Amino acid sequence: MYVILLGPPGAGKGTQAALLAETAGLVHVASGEMFRDNVRRGTDLGKQARSSIEAGALVPDDLTIAMLLERIGRPDAAGGATLDGFPRTIKQAQALDDALAQRGRQVEKVLMIGVGEAELLRRLSGRWSCPDCGAIYHEATNPSRVDGHCDRCGHPLSQRDDDKPSAVKHRLQVYREQTVPLIAYYQRVAKLVRVNGEQGPREVSRDLLAALEAVSA
């Protein structure tokens, strides 16, 4: 089963993807971690993508798709995967559909985690991240055990410039312009399920799992 998690920045996609991986046996494939892994291992794809990453530009779609197909082709993804951070545009969604179709596969379900703008601003303004492994923390809801350091790898945490309020508003505008059209794209093929992301994490997870169980039933 291949599942896409959609939602604005701060909707909790990473947290929920990890929960789905644990409870539904779906590998969590996060685009950012996938890029870092390829660059870290010095793969051919990673070398090609590195210049884009270092320039702060988007990794070209063809490289991203190639990395994604390599990742979901590994043995640990035999039972399926949850895609977090990709696709971001209709062009990317179409490229993903075409690539999976060539393997006789398809995206079974698209789970849209909806959160209002006021709540997103609250969540993102207190967010800190690990620049080394990508782990995410929040001052109020998910602080690290050791103040200022990542629980996973021990690296000092930092707050990204794009997690500051003015930048967050810009990110949400970009999301609306580029990614929201994906909602209509997946609605047309009856694959979209909306989940209230302003509930507690357990309730969101419950609703996401219910949507997946409806697919496999």
XYZ file of N, CA and C in Angstrom:
651
model
N 0.843 -1.186 0.000
C 0.000 0.000 0.000
C 0.886 1.247 0.000
N 0.601 2.156 -0.918
C 1.310 3.431 -0.960
C 0.341 4.538 -0.583
N 0.711 5.303 0.445
C -0.153 6.325 1.005
C 0.606 7.646 1.014
N -0.093 8.722 0.657
C 0.490 10.064 0.700
C -0.149 10.831 1.851
N 0.683 11.517 2.628
C 0.189 12.422 3.658
C 0.311 13.848 3.143
N -0.817 14.545 3.057
C -0.837 15.943 2.668
C -1.190 16.799 3.873
N -0.781 18.054 3.808
C -1.118 18.987 4.876
C -0.133 20.125 4.874
N -0.512 21.259 5.447
C 0.375 22.421 5.472
C 1.552 22.214 6.407
N 2.562 23.082 6.320
C 3.667 23.023 7.279
C 3.125 23.114 8.700
N 3.571 22.220 9.573
C 3.116 22.238 10.948
C 1.901 21.388 11.219
N 1.423 20.665 10.208
C 0.224 19.838 10.396
C 0.513 18.551 11.149
N 1.785 18.217 11.313
C 2.135 16.990 12.038
C 2.308 15.781 11.147
N 2.611 16.011 9.880
C 2.740 14.887 8.941
C 3.851 13.931 9.357
N 4.985 14.471 9.796
C 6.089 13.604 10.185
C 5.740 12.734 11.379
N 5.102 13.331 12.376
C 4.691 12.582 13.568
C 3.720 11.471 13.199
N 2.732 11.800 12.385
C 1.723 10.810 12.012
C 2.284 9.735 11.086
N 3.200 10.103 10.213
C 3.818 9.105 9.341
C 4.597 8.081 10.157
N 5.277 8.560 11.209
C 6.018 7.644 12.082
C 5.061 6.702 12.812
N 3.915 7.224 13.269
C 2.924 6.382 13.942
C 2.343 5.343 12.985
N 2.079 5.743 11.753
C 1.561 4.799 10.762
C 2.583 3.706 10.468
N 3.852 4.102 10.414
C 4.900 3.112 10.170
C 4.906 2.056 11.267
N 4.688 2.519 12.504
C 4.731 1.602 13.642
C 3.505 0.703 13.704
N 2.335 1.245 13.417
C 1.098 0.490 13.616
C 0.586 -0.218 12.368
N 0.909 0.308 11.197
C 0.380 -0.282 9.964
C 1.456 -0.967 9.128
N 2.698 -0.936 9.588
C 3.765 -1.610 8.854
C 4.157 -0.911 7.564
N 3.913 0.397 7.487
C 4.266 1.174 6.303
C 5.536 1.968 6.575
N 6.526 1.826 5.734
C 7.776 2.558 5.903
C 7.525 4.054 5.718
N 8.095 4.857 6.595
C 7.980 6.312 6.510
C 9.062 6.832 5.581
N 8.655 7.380 4.441
C 9.606 7.952 3.497
C 9.408 9.465 3.483
N 10.302 10.179 4.161
C 10.262 11.642 4.204
C 11.247 12.179 3.178
N 10.788 13.095 2.342
C 11.630 13.565 1.249
C 12.925 14.189 1.751
N 12.848 14.989 2.831
C 14.058 15.617 3.332
C 15.098 14.613 3.802
N 14.656 13.607 4.546
C 15.578 12.571 5.022
C 16.117 11.755 3.855
N 15.284 11.525 2.855
C 15.727 10.777 1.676
C 16.859 11.513 0.965
N 16.726 12.837 0.832
C 17.796 13.624 0.212
C 19.070 13.545 1.044
N 18.936 13.761 2.366
C 20.117 13.739 3.228
C 20.819 12.386 3.184
N 20.025 11.308 3.143
C 20.594 9.967 3.117
C 21.418 9.746 1.856
N 20.892 10.171 0.715
C 21.619 9.984 -0.537
C 22.890 10.829 -0.587
N 22.810 12.059 -0.075
C 24.000 12.907 -0.036
C 25.031 12.317 0.920
N 24.579 11.848 2.094
C 25.470 11.287 3.111
C 26.190 10.046 2.587
N 25.452 9.192 1.836
C 26.042 7.956 1.311
C 26.829 8.179 0.022
N 26.742 9.385 -0.522
C 27.490 9.695 -1.738
C 27.014 8.942 -2.955
N 25.709 8.655 -3.027
C 25.170 7.960 -4.195
C 25.232 8.877 -5.410
N 25.099 8.278 -6.603
C 25.089 9.094 -7.819
C 23.949 10.111 -7.785
N 22.781 9.660 -7.303
C 21.642 10.565 -7.219
C 21.905 11.673 -6.201
N 22.540 11.301 -5.087
C 22.856 12.290 -4.075
C 23.831 13.343 -4.573
N 24.820 12.902 -5.355
C 25.787 13.850 -5.914
C 25.114 14.816 -6.876
N 24.157 14.296 -7.651
C 23.441 15.158 -8.590
C 22.538 16.153 -7.862
N 21.948 15.706 -6.753
C 21.011 16.564 -6.018
C 21.714 17.565 -5.109
N 22.961 17.286 -4.769
C 23.644 18.102 -3.754
C 23.740 19.571 -4.151
N 24.012 19.833 -5.418
C 24.157 21.222 -5.842
C 22.858 21.990 -5.646
N 21.723 21.336 -5.899
C 20.425 21.998 -5.699
C 20.179 22.255 -4.219
N 20.490 21.254 -3.395
C 20.265 21.389 -1.955
C 21.124 22.501 -1.378
N 22.403 22.547 -1.757
C 23.306 23.555 -1.221
C 22.923 24.954 -1.678
N 22.282 25.054 -2.844
C 21.851 26.354 -3.353
C 20.499 26.772 -2.786
N 19.878 25.874 -1.987
C 18.577 26.168 -1.431
C 17.449 26.043 -2.425
N 17.718 25.361 -3.540
C 16.704 25.182 -4.578
C 16.039 23.818 -4.429
N 14.891 23.654 -5.076
C 14.210 22.371 -5.067
C 15.002 21.350 -5.877
N 15.075 20.130 -5.362
C 15.710 19.055 -6.119
C 14.827 18.757 -7.333
N 15.403 18.636 -8.537
C 14.593 18.374 -9.735
C 13.705 17.147 -9.570
N 12.527 17.208 -10.182
C 11.544 16.136 -10.021
C 12.084 14.774 -10.427
N 12.858 14.732 -11.535
C 13.331 13.430 -12.005
C 14.270 12.780 -11.006
N 15.106 13.578 -10.328
C 16.005 13.029 -9.309
C 15.220 12.572 -8.086
N 14.237 13.369 -7.699
C 13.430 13.018 -6.532
C 12.667 11.717 -6.771
N 12.063 11.579 -7.938
C 11.337 10.356 -8.277
C 12.279 9.160 -8.281
N 13.477 9.339 -8.839
C 14.444 8.234 -8.887
C 14.839 7.800 -7.476
N 15.073 8.773 -6.586
C 15.398 8.448 -5.197
C 14.231 7.737 -4.525
N 13.028 8.222 -4.786
C 11.839 7.645 -4.161
C 11.643 6.201 -4.597
N 11.787 5.937 -5.892
C 11.604 4.572 -6.387
C 12.672 3.636 -5.827
N 13.900 4.146 -5.700
C 14.958 3.330 -5.100
C 14.627 3.011 -3.650
N 14.096 4.013 -2.934
C 13.799 3.807 -1.516
C 12.677 2.807 -1.311
N 11.588 2.932 -2.065
C 10.459 2.027 -1.854
C 10.709 0.661 -2.488
N 11.821 0.538 -3.201
C 12.187 -0.761 -3.750
C 13.020 -1.605 -2.801
N 13.377 -1.047 -1.639
C 14.183 -1.802 -0.670
C 13.305 -2.828 0.060
N 13.911 -3.883 0.583
C 13.137 -4.953 1.243
C 12.244 -4.472 2.376
N 12.694 -3.461 3.151
C 11.890 -3.036 4.287
C 10.606 -2.320 3.860
N 10.510 -1.949 2.580
C 9.310 -1.282 2.085
C 8.409 -2.225 1.299
N 8.648 -3.519 1.433
C 7.844 -4.487 0.681
C 6.359 -4.408 1.034
N 6.057 -4.019 2.285
C 4.665 -3.923 2.714
C 4.007 -2.605 2.396
N 4.771 -1.665 1.826
C 4.212 -0.378 1.465
C 4.929 0.768 2.150
N 4.516 1.988 1.829
C 5.189 3.165 2.360
C 4.218 4.331 2.502
N 4.519 5.193 3.461
C 3.821 6.457 3.623
C 4.746 7.561 3.141
N 4.309 8.355 2.173
C 5.131 9.402 1.581
C 4.825 10.737 2.258
N 5.860 11.358 2.782
C 5.735 12.597 3.564
C 6.631 13.653 2.927
N 6.018 14.704 2.370
C 6.799 15.775 1.750
C 6.865 15.678 0.245
N 6.238 14.681 -0.328
C 6.200 14.518 -1.773
C 4.960 13.707 -2.127
N 4.221 14.117 -3.151
C 4.439 15.261 -4.051
C 3.994 16.577 -3.438
N 4.534 17.677 -3.987
C 4.164 19.014 -3.550
C 3.365 19.766 -4.615
N 3.418 19.290 -5.845
C 2.723 19.948 -6.946
C 2.024 18.900 -7.804
N 1.096 19.353 -8.642
C 0.404 18.425 -9.538
C 1.400 17.777 -10.504
N 2.366 18.538 -10.971
C 3.384 17.979 -11.867
C 4.103 16.808 -11.202
N 4.460 16.972 -9.929
C 5.131 15.896 -9.209
C 4.196 14.709 -9.002
N 2.920 14.990 -8.717
C 1.945 13.915 -8.525
C 1.780 13.099 -9.796
N 1.729 13.771 -10.930
C 1.595 13.065 -12.202
C 2.832 12.235 -12.503
N 4.006 12.794 -12.196
C 5.248 12.045 -12.415
C 5.295 10.809 -11.525
N 4.832 10.950 -10.279
C 4.790 9.803 -9.366
C 3.819 8.743 -9.869
N 2.628 9.158 -10.304
C 1.646 8.208 -10.828
C 2.222 7.433 -12.009
N 2.892 8.144 -12.915
C 3.465 7.499 -14.099
C 4.558 6.503 -13.712
N 5.427 6.913 -12.768
C 6.535 6.043 -12.357
C 6.018 4.786 -11.674
N 5.012 4.925 -10.804
C 4.458 3.756 -10.124
C 3.709 2.854 -11.103
N 3.008 3.449 -12.068
C 2.267 2.655 -13.055
C 3.204 1.761 -13.854
N 4.414 2.252 -14.113
C 5.387 1.436 -14.843
C 5.812 0.211 -14.053
N 5.601 0.249 -12.751
C 5.900 -0.893 -11.889
C 4.639 -1.675 -11.522
N 3.525 -1.305 -12.151
C 2.272 -1.977 -11.839
C 1.726 -1.606 -10.476
N 2.069 -0.435 -9.976
C 1.638 0.028 -8.661
C 0.859 1.329 -8.787
N 0.282 1.757 -7.676
C -0.420 3.033 -7.642
C -0.507 3.545 -6.216
N -0.809 4.831 -6.075
C -1.112 5.411 -4.769
C -2.528 5.004 -4.407
N -2.678 4.316 -3.263
C -4.011 3.851 -2.870
C -4.840 4.918 -2.169
N -4.200 5.737 -1.346
C -4.972 6.693 -0.554
C -4.124 7.935 -0.275
N -4.798 9.086 -0.241
C -4.155 10.359 0.083
C -4.859 10.916 1.317
N -4.123 11.059 2.405
C -4.687 11.496 3.684
C -4.330 12.962 3.918
N -5.344 13.803 3.955
C -5.167 15.242 4.100
C -5.394 15.640 5.557
N -4.329 16.109 6.227
C -4.421 16.548 7.618
C -4.676 18.050 7.619
N -5.895 18.435 7.982
C -6.278 19.836 7.942
C -6.079 20.550 9.273
N -5.424 21.718 9.216
C -5.186 22.543 10.413
C -5.355 24.004 10.017
N -6.051 24.799 10.856
C -6.261 26.214 10.583
C -4.988 27.033 10.721
N -4.981 28.217 10.079
C -3.771 29.031 10.037
C -3.332 29.511 11.415
N -4.271 29.900 12.282
C -3.895 30.377 13.615
C -3.162 29.290 14.401
N -3.654 28.069 14.320
C -3.016 26.962 15.017
C -1.650 26.651 14.418
N -1.538 26.757 13.098
C -0.252 26.501 12.444
C 0.801 27.516 12.893
N 0.405 28.774 13.001
C 1.346 29.804 13.455
C 1.821 29.503 14.871
N 0.912 29.061 15.740
C 1.298 28.719 17.114
C 2.280 27.562 17.125
N 1.991 26.555 16.328
C 2.844 25.372 16.319
C 4.234 25.676 15.766
N 4.287 26.363 14.644
C 5.558 26.532 13.955
C 6.485 27.532 14.629
N 5.920 28.545 15.290
C 6.773 29.558 15.908
C 7.573 29.007 17.083
N 7.142 27.871 17.647
C 7.885 27.266 18.759
C 8.674 26.036 18.342
N 8.830 25.855 17.037
C 9.461 24.629 16.558
C 10.977 24.770 16.444
N 11.673 23.728 16.867
C 13.124 23.629 16.734
C 13.433 22.316 16.031
N 14.517 22.283 15.294
C 14.840 21.074 14.537
C 16.318 20.744 14.652
N 16.628 19.496 14.352
C 18.026 19.041 14.353
C 18.576 19.160 12.935
N 19.593 19.964 12.722
C 20.142 20.115 11.377
C 20.884 18.882 10.886
N 21.160 17.942 11.798
C 21.907 16.748 11.408
C 20.991 15.613 10.961
N 19.996 15.244 11.793
C 19.145 14.091 11.458
C 17.723 14.476 11.081
N 17.362 15.762 11.250
C 16.048 16.212 10.828
C 14.940 16.065 11.854
N 15.236 15.596 13.073
C 14.205 15.438 14.101
C 13.607 16.802 14.461
N 12.299 16.808 14.758
C 11.579 18.036 15.039
C 11.115 18.064 16.503
N 11.259 19.217 17.149
C 10.826 19.404 18.531
C 9.994 20.685 18.632
N 9.261 20.814 19.744
C 8.475 22.024 19.978
C 8.603 22.414 21.437
N 8.773 23.718 21.657
C 8.981 24.211 23.022
C 7.860 23.803 23.971
N 6.622 23.793 23.471
C 5.482 23.534 24.348
C 4.996 22.094 24.292
N 4.933 21.529 23.113
C 4.273 20.234 22.962
C 5.213 19.045 22.839
N 6.463 19.281 22.448
C 7.380 18.159 22.266
C 8.819 18.606 22.505
N 9.139 19.068 23.722
C 10.505 19.527 23.990
C 11.486 18.356 24.038
N 12.734 18.653 23.709
C 13.766 17.619 23.820
C 14.052 17.355 25.295
N 14.507 16.142 25.595
C 14.790 15.789 26.990
C 15.966 16.590 27.541
N 16.975 16.787 26.717
C 18.124 17.617 27.091
C 17.962 18.948 26.369
N 17.785 20.008 27.120
C 17.457 21.307 26.540
C 18.473 21.716 25.475
N 17.943 21.998 24.281
C 18.782 22.504 23.211
C 19.529 21.459 22.420
N 19.301 20.162 22.713
C 20.015 19.105 21.998
C 19.045 18.016 21.539
N 19.372 17.396 20.427
C 18.526 16.362 19.839
C 18.571 15.081 20.664
N 17.408 14.514 20.947
C 17.344 13.250 21.681
C 17.900 12.104 20.860
N 17.759 12.200 19.541
C 18.150 11.093 18.671
C 19.654 11.010 18.459
N 20.296 12.150 18.175
C 21.722 12.099 17.831
C 22.597 13.016 18.686
N 21.999 13.834 19.562
C 22.772 14.686 20.447
C 23.234 15.998 19.843
N 22.913 16.238 18.586
C 23.355 17.453 17.910
C 22.602 18.668 18.472
N 23.252 19.843 18.587
C 22.540 21.046 19.036
C 21.381 21.384 18.104
N 20.259 21.779 18.693
C 19.089 22.144 17.912
C 19.192 23.585 17.431
N 18.459 23.888 16.377
C 18.422 25.253 15.880
C 17.014 25.573 15.405
N 16.683 26.856 15.382
C 15.396 27.274 14.840
C 15.642 27.846 13.456
N 14.976 27.257 12.487
C 15.160 27.703 11.123
C 14.553 29.092 10.925
N 15.166 29.861 10.034
C 14.623 31.177 9.723
C 13.186 31.085 9.235
N 12.867 29.979 8.529
C 11.516 29.873 7.978
C 10.495 29.379 8.996
N 10.904 29.227 10.271
C 9.950 28.930 11.341
C 9.582 30.188 12.134
N 10.115 31.350 11.732
C 9.747 32.604 12.372
C 8.410 33.087 11.798
N 7.586 33.803 12.599
C 6.211 34.130 12.184
C 6.059 34.706 10.786
N 6.891 35.688 10.416
C 6.751 36.289 9.090
C 7.043 35.282 7.993
N 8.049 34.445 8.243
C 8.391 33.431 7.253
C 7.333 32.342 7.186
N 6.730 32.012 8.348
C 5.678 30.999 8.377
C 4.501 31.428 7.503
N 4.109 32.703 7.597
C 3.005 33.199 6.784
C 3.319 33.074 5.301
N 4.575 33.340 4.948
C 4.976 33.193 3.547
C 4.921 31.732 3.123
N 5.389 30.833 3.989
C 5.360 29.401 3.670
C 3.936 28.905 3.456
N 3.010 29.402 4.276
C 1.610 28.993 4.127
C 1.023 29.514 2.817
N 1.449 30.708 2.410
C 0.986 31.248 1.136
C 1.502 30.392 -0.023
N 2.778 30.018 0.047
C 3.351 29.151 -0.990
C 2.633 27.809 -1.028
N 2.334 27.283 0.166
C 1.599 26.014 0.254
C 0.248 26.123 -0.437
N -0.460 27.209 -0.156
C -1.785 27.388 -0.766
C -1.683 27.462 -2.290
N -0.668 28.160 -2.774
C -0.538 28.358 -4.213
C -0.098 27.083 -4.945
N 0.828 26.335 -4.338
C 1.434 25.208 -5.035
C 0.802 23.864 -4.695
N 0.504 23.648 -3.430
C 0.128 22.306 -2.991
C -1.372 22.107 -2.857
N -2.110 23.138 -2.489
C -3.554 22.985 -2.339
C -4.222 22.435 -3.604
N -3.761 22.794 -4.819
C -4.373 22.194 -6.013
C -4.300 20.666 -6.040
N -3.371 20.088 -5.280
C -3.298 18.626 -5.195
C -4.571 18.042 -4.591
N -5.221 18.810 -3.720
C -6.460 18.328 -3.093
C -7.487 18.023 -4.177
N -7.666 18.972 -5.108
C -8.625 18.762 -6.198
C -8.173 17.616 -7.103
N -6.865 17.520 -7.327
C -6.322 16.455 -8.189
C -6.687 15.077 -7.646
N -6.486 14.883 -6.345
C -6.766 13.579 -5.753
C -8.247 13.380 -5.456
N -8.993 14.473 -5.297
C -10.438 14.335 -5.152
C -11.062 13.786 -6.430
N -10.536 14.209 -7.571
C -11.103 13.772 -8.854
C -10.993 12.263 -9.040
N -9.978 11.659 -8.422
C -9.809 10.207 -8.563
C -10.256 9.473 -7.290
N -11.002 10.188 -6.432
C -11.630 9.604 -5.239
C -10.626 8.919 -4.312
N -9.471 9.559 -4.132
C -8.458 8.982 -3.239
C -8.220 9.820 -1.986
N -8.838 10.993 -1.908
C -8.567 11.912 -0.814
C -9.493 11.674 0.370
N -8.898 11.610 1.562
C -9.656 11.545 2.822
C -9.153 12.672 3.725
N -10.078 13.492 4.218
C -9.713 14.600 5.102
C -9.788 14.155 6.565
N -8.787 14.584 7.335
C -8.739 14.283 8.767
C -8.513 15.586 9.520
N -9.222 15.755 10.624
C -9.082 16.958 11.446
C -7.750 16.922 12.197
N -6.801 17.752 11.780
C -5.482 17.762 12.386
C -5.376 18.587 13.651
N -6.478 19.222 14.079
C -6.443 20.012 15.306
C -6.833 19.188 16.526
N -7.106 17.907 16.320
C -7.315 16.988 17.433
C -5.957 16.658 18.055
N -5.983 15.890 19.139
C -4.748 15.398 19.716
C -4.102 14.382 18.768
N -2.790 14.162 18.885
C -2.094 13.230 18.001
C -2.716 11.841 17.962
N -3.191 11.338 19.112
C -3.787 9.999 19.136
C -5.081 9.948 18.342
N -5.879 11.023 18.444
C -7.142 11.058 17.706
C -6.892 11.182 16.207
N -5.896 11.982 15.840
C -5.542 12.096 14.419
C -5.086 10.740 13.899
N -4.224 10.079 14.667
C -3.735 8.759 14.271
C -4.873 7.766 14.125
N -5.828 7.814 15.058
C -6.991 6.922 14.993
C -7.748 7.112 13.689
N -7.979 8.366 13.296
C -8.740 8.631 12.082
C -7.964 8.237 10.824
N -6.647 8.441 10.853
C -5.816 8.037 9.710
C -5.848 6.521 9.541
N -5.729 5.805 10.658
C -5.748 4.342 10.589
C -7.107 3.831 10.122
N -8.169 4.506 10.538
C -9.510 4.111 10.089
C -9.617 4.252 8.577
N -9.029 5.313 8.024
C -9.060 5.507 6.576
C -8.280 4.412 5.855
N -7.151 3.993 6.423
C -6.359 2.924 5.805
C -7.071 1.595 5.888
N -7.727 1.341 7.006
C -8.470 0.080 7.165
C -9.612 -0.015 6.164
N -10.195 1.123 5.809
C -11.258 1.126 4.807
C -10.722 0.748 3.439
N -9.459 1.094 3.167
C -8.834 0.741 1.888
C -8.590 -0.753 1.801
N -8.060 -1.328 2.908
C -7.671 -2.746 2.891
C -8.834 -3.687 3.136
N -9.982 -3.158 3.553
C -11.144 -4.017 3.855
C -11.701 -4.664 2.597
